[in-house]
Coordinates of C-alpha atoms and ligand atoms in Angstrom, one line a residue:
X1 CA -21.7 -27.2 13.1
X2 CA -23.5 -27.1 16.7
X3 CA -26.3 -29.5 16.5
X4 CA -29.9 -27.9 15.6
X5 CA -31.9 -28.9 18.7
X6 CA -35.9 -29.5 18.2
X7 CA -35.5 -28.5 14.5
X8 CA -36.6 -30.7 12.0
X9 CA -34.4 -31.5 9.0
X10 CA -33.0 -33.0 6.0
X11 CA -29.9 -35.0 6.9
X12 CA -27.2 -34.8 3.6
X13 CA -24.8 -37.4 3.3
X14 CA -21.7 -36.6 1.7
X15 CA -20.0 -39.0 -0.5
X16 CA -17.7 -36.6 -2.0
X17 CA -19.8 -34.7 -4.6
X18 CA -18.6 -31.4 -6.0
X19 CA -22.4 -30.2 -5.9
X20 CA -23.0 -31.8 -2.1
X21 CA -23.4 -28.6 -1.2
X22 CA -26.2 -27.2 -3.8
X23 CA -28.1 -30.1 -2.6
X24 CA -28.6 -28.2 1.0
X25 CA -28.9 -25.2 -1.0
X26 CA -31.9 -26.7 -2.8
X27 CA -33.8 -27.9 0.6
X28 CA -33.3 -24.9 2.3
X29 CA -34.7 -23.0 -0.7
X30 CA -37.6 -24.8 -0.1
X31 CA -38.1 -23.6 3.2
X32 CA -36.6 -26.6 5.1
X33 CA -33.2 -26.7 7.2
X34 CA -30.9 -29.5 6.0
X35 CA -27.4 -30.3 7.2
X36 CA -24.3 -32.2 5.3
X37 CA -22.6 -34.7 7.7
X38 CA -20.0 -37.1 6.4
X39 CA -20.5 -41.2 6.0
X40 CA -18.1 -41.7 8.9
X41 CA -20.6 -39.2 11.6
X42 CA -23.6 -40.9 10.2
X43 CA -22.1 -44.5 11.8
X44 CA -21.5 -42.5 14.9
X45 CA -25.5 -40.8 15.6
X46 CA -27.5 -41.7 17.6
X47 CA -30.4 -39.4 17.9
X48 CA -32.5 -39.5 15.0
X49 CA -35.5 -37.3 16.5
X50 CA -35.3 -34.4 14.4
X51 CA -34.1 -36.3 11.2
X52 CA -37.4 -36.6 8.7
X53 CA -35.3 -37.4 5.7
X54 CA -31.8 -38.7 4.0
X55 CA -30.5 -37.7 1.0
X56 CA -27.2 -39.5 0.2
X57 CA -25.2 -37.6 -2.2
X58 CA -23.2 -38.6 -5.6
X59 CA -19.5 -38.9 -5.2
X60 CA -15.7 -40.1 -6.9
X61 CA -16.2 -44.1 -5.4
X62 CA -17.5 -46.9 -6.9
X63 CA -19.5 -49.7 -4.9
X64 CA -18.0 -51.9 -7.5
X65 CA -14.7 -51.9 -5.7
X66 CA -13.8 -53.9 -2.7
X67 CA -13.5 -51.0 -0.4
X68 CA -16.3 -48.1 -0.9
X69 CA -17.5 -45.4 0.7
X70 CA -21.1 -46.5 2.8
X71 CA -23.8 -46.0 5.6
X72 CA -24.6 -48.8 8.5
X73 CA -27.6 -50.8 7.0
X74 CA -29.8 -50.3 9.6
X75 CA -29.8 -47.2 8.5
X76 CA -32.8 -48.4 6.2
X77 CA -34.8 -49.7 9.3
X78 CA -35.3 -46.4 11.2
X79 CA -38.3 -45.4 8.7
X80 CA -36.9 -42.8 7.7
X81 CA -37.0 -41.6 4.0
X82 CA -34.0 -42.1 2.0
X83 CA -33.1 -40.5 -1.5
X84 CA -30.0 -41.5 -3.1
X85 CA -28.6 -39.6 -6.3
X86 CA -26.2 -40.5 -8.0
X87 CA -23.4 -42.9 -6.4
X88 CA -25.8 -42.5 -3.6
X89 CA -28.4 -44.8 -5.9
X90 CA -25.7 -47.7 -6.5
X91 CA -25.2 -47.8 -2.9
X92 CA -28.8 -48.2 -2.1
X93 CA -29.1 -50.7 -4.9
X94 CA -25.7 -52.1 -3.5
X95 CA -26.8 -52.2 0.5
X96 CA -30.1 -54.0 -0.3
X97 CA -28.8 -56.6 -2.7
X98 CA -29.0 -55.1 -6.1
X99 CA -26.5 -55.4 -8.7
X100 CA -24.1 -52.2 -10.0
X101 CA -21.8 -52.6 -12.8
X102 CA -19.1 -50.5 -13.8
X103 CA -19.7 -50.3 -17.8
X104 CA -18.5 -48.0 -21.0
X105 CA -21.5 -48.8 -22.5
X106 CA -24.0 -47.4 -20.1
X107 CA -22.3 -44.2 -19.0
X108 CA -23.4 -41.0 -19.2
X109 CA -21.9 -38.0 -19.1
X110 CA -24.1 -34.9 -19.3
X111 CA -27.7 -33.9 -20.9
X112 CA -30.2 -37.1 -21.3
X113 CA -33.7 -37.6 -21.5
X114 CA -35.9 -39.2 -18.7
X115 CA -38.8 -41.2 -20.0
X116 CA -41.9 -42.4 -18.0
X117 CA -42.2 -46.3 -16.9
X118 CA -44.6 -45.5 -14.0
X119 CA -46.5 -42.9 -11.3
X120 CA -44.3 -42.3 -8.2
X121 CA -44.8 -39.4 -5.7
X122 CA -40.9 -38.5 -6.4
X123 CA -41.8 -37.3 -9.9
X124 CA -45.6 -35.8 -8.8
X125 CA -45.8 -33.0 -11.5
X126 CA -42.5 -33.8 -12.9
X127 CA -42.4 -36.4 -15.6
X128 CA -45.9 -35.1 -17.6
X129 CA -43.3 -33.5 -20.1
X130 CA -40.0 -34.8 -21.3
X131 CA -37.2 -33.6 -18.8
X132 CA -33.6 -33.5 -19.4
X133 CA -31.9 -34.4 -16.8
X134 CA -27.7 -34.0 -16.2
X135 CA -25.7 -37.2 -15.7
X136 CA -22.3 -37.8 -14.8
X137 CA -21.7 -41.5 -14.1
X138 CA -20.2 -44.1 -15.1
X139 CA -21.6 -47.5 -13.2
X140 CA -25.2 -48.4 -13.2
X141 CA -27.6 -50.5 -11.6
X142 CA -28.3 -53.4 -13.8
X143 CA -30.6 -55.4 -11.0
X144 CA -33.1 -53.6 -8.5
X145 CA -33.2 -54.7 -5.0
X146 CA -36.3 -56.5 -3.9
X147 CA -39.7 -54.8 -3.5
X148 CA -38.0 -51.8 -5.6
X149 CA -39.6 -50.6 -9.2
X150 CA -38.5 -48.3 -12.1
X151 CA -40.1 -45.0 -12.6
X152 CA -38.0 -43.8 -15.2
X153 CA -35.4 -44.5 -17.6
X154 CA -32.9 -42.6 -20.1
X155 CA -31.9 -44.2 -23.4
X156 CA -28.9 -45.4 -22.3
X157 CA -29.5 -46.1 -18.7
X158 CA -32.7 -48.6 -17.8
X159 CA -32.7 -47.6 -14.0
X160 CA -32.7 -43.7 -13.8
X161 CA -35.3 -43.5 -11.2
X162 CA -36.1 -46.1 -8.8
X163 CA -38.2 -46.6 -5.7
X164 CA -39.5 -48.6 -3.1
X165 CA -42.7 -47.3 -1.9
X166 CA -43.1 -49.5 1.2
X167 CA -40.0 -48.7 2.6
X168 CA -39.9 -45.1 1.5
X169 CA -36.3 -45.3 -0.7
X170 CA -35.9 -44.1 -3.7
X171 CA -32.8 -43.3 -5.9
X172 CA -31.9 -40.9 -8.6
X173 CA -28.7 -41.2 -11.0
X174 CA -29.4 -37.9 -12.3
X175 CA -28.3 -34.5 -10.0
X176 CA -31.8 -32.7 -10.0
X177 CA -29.2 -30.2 -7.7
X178 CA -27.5 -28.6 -10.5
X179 CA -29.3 -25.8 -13.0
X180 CA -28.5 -28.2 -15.8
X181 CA -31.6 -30.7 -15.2
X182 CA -35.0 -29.3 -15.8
X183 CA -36.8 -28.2 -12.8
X184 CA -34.6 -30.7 -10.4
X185 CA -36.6 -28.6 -7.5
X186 CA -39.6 -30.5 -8.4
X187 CA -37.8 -33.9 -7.2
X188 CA -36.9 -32.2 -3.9
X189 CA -40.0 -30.5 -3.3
X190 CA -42.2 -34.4 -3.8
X191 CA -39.3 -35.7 -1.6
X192 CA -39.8 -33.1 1.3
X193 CA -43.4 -32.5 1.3
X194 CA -45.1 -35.6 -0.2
X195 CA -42.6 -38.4 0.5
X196 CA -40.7 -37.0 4.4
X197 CA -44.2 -35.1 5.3
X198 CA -41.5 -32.3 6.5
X199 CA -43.3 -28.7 6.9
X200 CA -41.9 -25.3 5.4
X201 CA -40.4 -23.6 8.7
X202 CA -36.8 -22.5 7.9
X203 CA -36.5 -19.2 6.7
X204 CA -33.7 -16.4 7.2
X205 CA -35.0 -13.3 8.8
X206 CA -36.9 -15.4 11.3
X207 CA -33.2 -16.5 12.9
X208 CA -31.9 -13.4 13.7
X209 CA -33.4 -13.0 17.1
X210 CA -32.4 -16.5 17.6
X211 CA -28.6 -15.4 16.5
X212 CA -28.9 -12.5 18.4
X213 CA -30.3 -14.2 21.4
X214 CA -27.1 -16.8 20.8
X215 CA -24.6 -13.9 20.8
X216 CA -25.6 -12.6 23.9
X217 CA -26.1 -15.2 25.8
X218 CA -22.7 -16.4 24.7
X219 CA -20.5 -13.1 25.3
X220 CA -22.6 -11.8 28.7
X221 CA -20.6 -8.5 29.7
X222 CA -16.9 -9.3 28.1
X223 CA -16.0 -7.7 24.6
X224 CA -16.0 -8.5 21.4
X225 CA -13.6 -7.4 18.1
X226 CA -14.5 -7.8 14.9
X227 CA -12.7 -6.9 11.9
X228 CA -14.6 -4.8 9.4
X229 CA -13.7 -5.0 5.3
X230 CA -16.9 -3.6 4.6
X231 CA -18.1 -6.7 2.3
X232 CA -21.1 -8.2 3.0
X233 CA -20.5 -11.4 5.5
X234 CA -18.4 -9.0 8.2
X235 CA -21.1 -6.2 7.6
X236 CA -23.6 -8.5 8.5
X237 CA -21.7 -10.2 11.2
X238 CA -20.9 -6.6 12.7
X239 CA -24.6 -5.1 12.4
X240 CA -26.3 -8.5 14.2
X241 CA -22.9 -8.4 17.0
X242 CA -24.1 -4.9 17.6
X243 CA -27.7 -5.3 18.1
X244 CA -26.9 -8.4 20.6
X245 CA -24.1 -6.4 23.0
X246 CA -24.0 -2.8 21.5
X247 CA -20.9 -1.0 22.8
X248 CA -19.4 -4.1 23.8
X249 CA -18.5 -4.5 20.4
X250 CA -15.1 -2.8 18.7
X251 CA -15.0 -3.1 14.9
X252 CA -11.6 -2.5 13.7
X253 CA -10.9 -1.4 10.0
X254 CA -7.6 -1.9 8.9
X255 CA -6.5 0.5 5.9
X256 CA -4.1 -1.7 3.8
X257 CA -4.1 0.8 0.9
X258 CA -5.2 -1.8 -1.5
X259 CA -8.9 -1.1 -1.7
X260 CA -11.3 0.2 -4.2
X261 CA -10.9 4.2 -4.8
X262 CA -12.8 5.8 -1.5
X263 CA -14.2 2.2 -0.3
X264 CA -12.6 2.8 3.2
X265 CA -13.6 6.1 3.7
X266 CA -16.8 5.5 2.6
X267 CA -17.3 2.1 4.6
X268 CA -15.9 4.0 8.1
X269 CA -18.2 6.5 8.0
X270 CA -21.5 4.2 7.3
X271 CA -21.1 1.9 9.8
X272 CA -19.7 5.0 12.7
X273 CA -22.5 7.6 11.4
X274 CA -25.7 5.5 9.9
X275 CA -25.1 2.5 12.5
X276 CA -23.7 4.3 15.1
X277 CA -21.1 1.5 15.9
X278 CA -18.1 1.6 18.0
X279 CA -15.5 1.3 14.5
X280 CA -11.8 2.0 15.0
X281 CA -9.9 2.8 12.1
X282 CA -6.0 2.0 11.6
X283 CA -4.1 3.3 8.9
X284 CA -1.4 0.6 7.8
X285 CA -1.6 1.6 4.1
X286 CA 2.3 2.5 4.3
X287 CA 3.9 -0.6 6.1
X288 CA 2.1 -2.8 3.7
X289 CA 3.5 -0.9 0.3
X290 CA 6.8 -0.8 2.1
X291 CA 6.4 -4.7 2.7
X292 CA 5.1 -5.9 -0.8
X293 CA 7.8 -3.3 -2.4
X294 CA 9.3 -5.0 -6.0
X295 CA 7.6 -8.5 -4.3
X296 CA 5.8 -9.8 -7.4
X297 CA 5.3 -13.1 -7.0
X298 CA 1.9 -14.4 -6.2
X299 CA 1.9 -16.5 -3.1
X300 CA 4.5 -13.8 -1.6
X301 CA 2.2 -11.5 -1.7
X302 CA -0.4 -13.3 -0.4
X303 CA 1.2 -14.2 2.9
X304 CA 2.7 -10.8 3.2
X305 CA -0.2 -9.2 3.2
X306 CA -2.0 -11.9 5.3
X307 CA 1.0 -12.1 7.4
X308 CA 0.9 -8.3 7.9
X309 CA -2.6 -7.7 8.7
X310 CA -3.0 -10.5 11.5
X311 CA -0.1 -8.0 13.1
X312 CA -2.0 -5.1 13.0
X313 CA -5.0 -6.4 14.3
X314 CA -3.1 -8.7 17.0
X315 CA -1.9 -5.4 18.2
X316 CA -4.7 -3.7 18.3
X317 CA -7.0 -6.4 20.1
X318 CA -4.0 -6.6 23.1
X319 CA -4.8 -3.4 23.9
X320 CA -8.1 -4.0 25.4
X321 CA -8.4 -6.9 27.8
X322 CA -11.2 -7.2 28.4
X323 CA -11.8 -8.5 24.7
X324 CA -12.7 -12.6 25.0
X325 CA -14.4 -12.9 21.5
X326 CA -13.5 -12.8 18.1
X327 CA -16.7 -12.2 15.7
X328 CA -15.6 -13.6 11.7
X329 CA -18.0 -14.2 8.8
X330 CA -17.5 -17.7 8.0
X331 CA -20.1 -19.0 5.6
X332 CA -21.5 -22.6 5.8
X333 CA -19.2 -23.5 2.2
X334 CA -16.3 -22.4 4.2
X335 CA -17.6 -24.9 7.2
X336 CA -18.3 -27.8 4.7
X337 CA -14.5 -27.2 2.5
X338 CA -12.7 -26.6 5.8
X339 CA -14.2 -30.3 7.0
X340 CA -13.8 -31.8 3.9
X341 CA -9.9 -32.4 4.1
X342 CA -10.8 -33.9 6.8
X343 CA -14.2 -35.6 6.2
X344 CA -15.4 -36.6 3.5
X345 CA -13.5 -36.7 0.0
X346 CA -14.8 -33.7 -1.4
X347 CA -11.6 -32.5 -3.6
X348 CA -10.2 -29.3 -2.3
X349 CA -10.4 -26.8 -5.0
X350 CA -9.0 -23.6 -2.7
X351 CA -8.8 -23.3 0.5
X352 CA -11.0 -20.7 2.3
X353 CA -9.6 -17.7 4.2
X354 CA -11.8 -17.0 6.8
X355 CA -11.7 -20.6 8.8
X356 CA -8.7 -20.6 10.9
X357 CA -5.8 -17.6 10.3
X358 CA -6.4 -15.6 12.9
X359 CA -8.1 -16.9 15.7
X360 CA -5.6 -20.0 16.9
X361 CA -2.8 -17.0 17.7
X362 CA -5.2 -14.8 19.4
X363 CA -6.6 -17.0 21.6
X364 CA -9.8 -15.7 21.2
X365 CA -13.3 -17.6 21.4
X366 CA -14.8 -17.6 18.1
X367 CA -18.3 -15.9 17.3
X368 CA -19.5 -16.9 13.7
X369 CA -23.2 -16.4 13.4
X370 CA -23.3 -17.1 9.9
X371 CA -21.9 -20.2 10.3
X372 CA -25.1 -22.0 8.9
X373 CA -25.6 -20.1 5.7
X374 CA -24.6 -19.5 2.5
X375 CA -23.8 -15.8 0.5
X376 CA -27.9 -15.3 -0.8
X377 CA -29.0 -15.7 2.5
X378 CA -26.4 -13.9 4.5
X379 CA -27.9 -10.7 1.6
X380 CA -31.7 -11.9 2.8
X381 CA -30.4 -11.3 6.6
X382 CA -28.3 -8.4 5.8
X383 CA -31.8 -6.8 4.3
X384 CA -33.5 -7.6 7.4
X385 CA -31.4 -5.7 9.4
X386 CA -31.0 -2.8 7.5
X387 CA -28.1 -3.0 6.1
X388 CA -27.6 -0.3 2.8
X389 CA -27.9 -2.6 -0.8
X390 CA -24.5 -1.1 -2.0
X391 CA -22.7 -3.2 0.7
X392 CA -25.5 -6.3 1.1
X393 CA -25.2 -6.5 -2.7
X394 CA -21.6 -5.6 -3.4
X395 CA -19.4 -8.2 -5.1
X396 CA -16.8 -10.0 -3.3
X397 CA -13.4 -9.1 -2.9
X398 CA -10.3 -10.6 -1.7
X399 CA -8.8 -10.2 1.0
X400 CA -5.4 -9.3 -0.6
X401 CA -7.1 -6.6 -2.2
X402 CA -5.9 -4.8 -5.1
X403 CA -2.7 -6.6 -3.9
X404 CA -3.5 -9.5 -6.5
X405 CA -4.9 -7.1 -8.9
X406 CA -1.7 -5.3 -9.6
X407 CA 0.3 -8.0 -11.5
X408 CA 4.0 -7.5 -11.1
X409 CA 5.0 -5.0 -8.9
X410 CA 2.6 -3.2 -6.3
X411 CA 3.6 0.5 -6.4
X412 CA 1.4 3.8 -5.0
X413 CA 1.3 5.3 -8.4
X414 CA 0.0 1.4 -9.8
X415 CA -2.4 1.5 -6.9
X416 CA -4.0 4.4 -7.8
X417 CA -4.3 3.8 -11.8
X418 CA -6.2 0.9 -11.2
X419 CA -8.4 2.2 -8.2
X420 CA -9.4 4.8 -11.1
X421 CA -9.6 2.5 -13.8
X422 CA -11.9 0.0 -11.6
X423 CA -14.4 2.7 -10.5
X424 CA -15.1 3.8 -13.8
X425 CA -15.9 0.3 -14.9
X426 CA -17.6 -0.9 -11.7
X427 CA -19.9 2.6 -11.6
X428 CA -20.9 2.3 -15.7
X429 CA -21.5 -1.5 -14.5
X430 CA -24.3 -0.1 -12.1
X431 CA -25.1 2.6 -14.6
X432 CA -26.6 0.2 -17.0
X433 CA -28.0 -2.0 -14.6
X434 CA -25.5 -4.9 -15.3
X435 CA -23.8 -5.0 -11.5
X436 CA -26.3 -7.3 -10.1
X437 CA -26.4 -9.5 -12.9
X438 CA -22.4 -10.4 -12.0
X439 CA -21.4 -12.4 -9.9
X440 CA -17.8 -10.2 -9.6
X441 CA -16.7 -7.8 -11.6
X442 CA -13.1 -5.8 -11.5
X443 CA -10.6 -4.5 -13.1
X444 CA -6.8 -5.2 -13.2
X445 CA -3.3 -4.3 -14.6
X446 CA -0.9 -6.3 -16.1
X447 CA 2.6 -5.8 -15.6
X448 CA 3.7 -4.9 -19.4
X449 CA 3.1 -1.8 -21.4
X450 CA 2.6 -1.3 -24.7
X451 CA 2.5 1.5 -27.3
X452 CA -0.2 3.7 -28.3
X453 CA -1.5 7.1 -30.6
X454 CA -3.2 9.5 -28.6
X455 CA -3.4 12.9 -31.1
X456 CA -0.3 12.7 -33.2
X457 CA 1.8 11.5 -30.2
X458 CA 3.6 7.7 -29.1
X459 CA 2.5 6.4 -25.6
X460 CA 4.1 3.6 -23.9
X461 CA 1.7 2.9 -21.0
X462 CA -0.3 0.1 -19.3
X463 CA -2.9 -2.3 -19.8
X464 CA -5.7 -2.6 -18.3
X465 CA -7.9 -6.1 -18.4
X466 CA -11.9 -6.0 -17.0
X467 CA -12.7 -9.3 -15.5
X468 CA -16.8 -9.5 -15.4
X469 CA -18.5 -13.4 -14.2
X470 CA -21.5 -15.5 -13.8
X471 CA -21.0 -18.0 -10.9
X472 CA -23.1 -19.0 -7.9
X473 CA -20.4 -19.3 -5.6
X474 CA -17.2 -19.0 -7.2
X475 CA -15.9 -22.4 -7.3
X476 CA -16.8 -22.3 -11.8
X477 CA -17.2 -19.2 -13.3
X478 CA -18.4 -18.0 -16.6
X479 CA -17.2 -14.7 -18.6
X480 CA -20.1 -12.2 -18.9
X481 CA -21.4 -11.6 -22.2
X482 CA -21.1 -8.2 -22.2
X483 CA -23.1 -6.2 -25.2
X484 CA -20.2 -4.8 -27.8
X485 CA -21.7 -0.8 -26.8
X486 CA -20.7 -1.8 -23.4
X487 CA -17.4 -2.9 -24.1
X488 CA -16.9 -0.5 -26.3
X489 CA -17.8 2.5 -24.1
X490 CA -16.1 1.1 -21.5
X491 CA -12.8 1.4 -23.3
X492 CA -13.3 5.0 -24.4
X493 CA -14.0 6.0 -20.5
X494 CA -10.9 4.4 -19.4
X495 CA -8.5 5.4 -21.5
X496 CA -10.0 8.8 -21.7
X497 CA -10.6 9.2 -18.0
X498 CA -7.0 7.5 -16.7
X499 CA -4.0 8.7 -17.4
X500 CA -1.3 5.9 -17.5
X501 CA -3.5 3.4 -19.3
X502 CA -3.5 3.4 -23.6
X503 CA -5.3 -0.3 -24.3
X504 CA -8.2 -2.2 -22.4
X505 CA -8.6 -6.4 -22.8
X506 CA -11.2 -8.1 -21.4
X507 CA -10.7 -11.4 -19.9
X508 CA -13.3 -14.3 -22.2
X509 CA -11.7 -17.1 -19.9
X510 CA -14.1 -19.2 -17.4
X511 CA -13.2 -20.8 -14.3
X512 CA -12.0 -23.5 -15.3
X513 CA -9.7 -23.5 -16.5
X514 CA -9.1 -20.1 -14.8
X515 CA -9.8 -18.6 -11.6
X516 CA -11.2 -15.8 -11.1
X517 CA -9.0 -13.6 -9.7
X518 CA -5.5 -13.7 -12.0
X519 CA -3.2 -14.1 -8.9
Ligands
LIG601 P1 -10.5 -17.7 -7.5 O1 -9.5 -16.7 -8.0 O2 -9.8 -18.8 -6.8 O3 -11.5 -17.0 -6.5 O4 -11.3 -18.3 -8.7 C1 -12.7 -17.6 -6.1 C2 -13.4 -16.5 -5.2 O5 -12.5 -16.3 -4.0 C3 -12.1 -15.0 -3.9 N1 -10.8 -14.9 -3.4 C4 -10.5 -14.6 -2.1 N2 -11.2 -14.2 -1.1 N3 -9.3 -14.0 0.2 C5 -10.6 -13.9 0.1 O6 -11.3 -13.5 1.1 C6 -8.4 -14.4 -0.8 O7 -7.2 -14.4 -0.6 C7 -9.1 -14.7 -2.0 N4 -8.6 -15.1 -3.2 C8 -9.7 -15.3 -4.0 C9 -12.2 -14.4 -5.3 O8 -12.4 -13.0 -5.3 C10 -13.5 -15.2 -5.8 O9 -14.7 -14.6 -5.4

């Protein structure tokens, strides 16, 4: 990430944490900008101007061990205050000359309940009522560092919250980042605006002239292509591109046949008539059946159809010249993930599809203005610029399409029962105002049939299974608890309304251990 020039922040170090990432999410909730930057930059900066807080994060190590994961220690000496959760407490405690001990007997894993020792600005308007908080450790401090006190403690665990006034540290082995701890905001908000003194000056729709100042500066008179799916991060990308350089910008859509019933249509004519922007449409919807023809296994058809559409849109972007810019949505979890296999030890759960793929062989400059947020605020910017709420709110969708949707073989006639299938369930979705409360929501077909009654007669036809969950950004999911009426009106409609489909499952399976999508 470029560095943020005369903007104060929150500096995140990452230890590894699978919720590093929510803890940014918190601060800039707040109203504050924060970055995540890996233990091995933080021994490498120099400039500490803009920095008016640390917040080291949990993580897999153990300080216990001879070799761990840490920060220089004059770190501590630049007055700058330092909140440590999780693994990020041990290694304070560690740094400063506490003692940590790995031990059975003091580990928690999950809910526990903080109680008071003492008054601390960290827990102003926090501790008056018991909190649960949500633990997942397995060392502990067993000796504070000098000059540092205990503000709270859990039943099995005697130094839950610690601090050291003077000095401004203090150290949490809860994760007030995840829902699962009672108001956890609270500990952030004391840390930013009692404890760092930071003030409330990040918010979304006051960057885009900034971004669009960025772009244009950046791209002066060349061109720039940009390839439109219609989801929310290009749309977004595509609108702000377009207010920065106008004409200079071609938007190419590329029809692989394996979206939602009249999506493309529908996405083509928005952005050429409402938007007015320069959107060139290429029909590929036949090469790519022809290519995934009786192809059924998953990661085949993945790289076909990723394969196929870097062709199409190689060819297309050849045939202008004067095109020296490549405009992609790449979110700030795509920036973090894409570092971590290289960073810090974050585990890799998937790897992300928008970093990399098609700019290396284009030899394009990148242009990624969303570079710095994360999916609710790319919908706050996309609102600010006018962008229609059935694409700033839509779910997302891979890019395979129904490609991974169609389990087995991907044929026109499959294509088109599910396209039917889906819109009936995505429409009654927004009929009964469920939509927003998903996080995704779709509907696939599995490659068997099975045998029906429909009047007096025997069918033999597909199934169909509605996927519907909860997630805040994809990486765990929950299956929606859908109201029986739903699910059972939902049924009818399909099998009523779509001819080659007798039976309709729905998937009860979270993520993990599924995914979300079944290919
Ligand atoms: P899974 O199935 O791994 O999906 O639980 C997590 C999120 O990623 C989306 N997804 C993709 N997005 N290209 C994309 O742009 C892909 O190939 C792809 N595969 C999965 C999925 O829809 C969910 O939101």
């Amino acid at each position: 990430m470029q560095s943020q020039k005369n903007k104060d922040k929150i500096l995140i170090v990452d230890f590894g944490s699978q919720v590093t990432k929510l803890i940014a999410r918190r601060i800039r909730e707040l109203g504050v900008y924060s970055e995540i930057i890996t233990p091995k930059k933080i021994n490498k900066l120099r400039d500490y101007n803009d920095i008016k807080g640390i917040i080291f994060s949990g993580g897999p190590s153990t300080v216990t061990a001879t070799k761990f994961e840490t920060v220089p220690k004059e770190i501590f000496k630049k007055k700058i205050p330092i909140l440590g959760i999780c693994y990020g407490l041990q290694l304070i405690a560690k740094i400063l000359g506490g003692k940590i001990k790995p031990s059975k007997k003091r580990r928690e894993f999950g809910r526990a309940y903080l109680f008071k020792k003492k008054n601390s600005p960290l827990t102003n308007k926090y501790l008056e009522i018991r909190k649960a908080v949500w633990m997942s450790h397995e060392d502990a401090v067993v000796k504070l560092p000098k000059n540092f006190k205990t503000v709270a403690s859990t039943k099995d665990s005697k130094l839950t919250i610690i601090e050291n006034t003077q000095d401004k540290i203090y150290g949490v082995q809860f994760h007030p980042e995840v829902t699962h701890t009672d108001n956890g905001k609270q500990i952030f908000k004391n840390f930013l605006f009692l404890i760092c003194k930071i003030r409330k000056k990040w918010n979304i729709p006051s960057q885009q002239n900034k971004l669009i100042d960025e772009i244009k500066n950046k791209v002066k008179n060349d061109k720039v292509i940009c390839a439109l799916s219609g989801g929310v991060d290009s749309s977004v990308v595509a609108l702000l591109v377009n207010k920065a350089i106008k004409k200079n910008l071609i938007c190419i859509m590329v029809d692989t046949g394996l979206m939602r019933k009249n999506e493309f249509k529908y996405t083509y004519r928005l952005f050429k008539n409402k938007y007015k922007l320069n959107v060139k449409l290429i029909d590929a919807s036949k090469i790519f059946l022809k290519r995934l023809k009786n192809i059924s296994n998953p990661e085949k058809k993945r790289k076909i159809i990723g394969n196929l559409f870097i062709k199409v849109f190689e060819k297309e972007s050849k045939k202008n010249k004067k095109i020296k810019f490549l405009a992609q949505g790449t979110l700030y979890p795509d920036i973090i993930e894409s570092k971590s296999s290289s960073g810090s030890k974050t585990s890799k759960i998937k790897s992300h599809h928008n970093v990399g793929g098609l700019p290396k062989k284009m030899n394009l400059q990148l242009i990624e203005p969303l570079k710095e947020f994360f999916k609710d605020e790319v919908r706050i910017l996309g609102k600010s610029l006018g962008l229609v709420d059935s694409i700033n709110y839509k779910h997302p969708f891979p890019g395979p399409g129904l490609g991974i949707r169609i389990i087995g073989d991907i044929t026109q006639e499959r294509i088109k029962i599910l396209q039917e299938a889906d819109n009936i369930y995505i429409k009654e979705l927004i009929k009964k105002k469920l939509y927003k409360r998903i996080w995704q929501a779709y509907a696939a077909l599995l490659p068997i049939k099975t045998v029906g009654v429909m009047g007096d007669l025997r069918t033999y036809e597909n199934i169909c299974l509605l996927r519907a969950v909860v997630s805040e950004d994809g990486m765990t999911a929950d299956y929606f608890n859908f109201p029986k009426f739903f699910l059972d009106n939902i049924s009818n409609k399909i099998i009523n309304n779509v001819k080659g489909i007798n039976r309709v499952v729905y998937d009860i399976t979270s993520k993990p251990p599924s995914t979300i999508e079944l290919e």
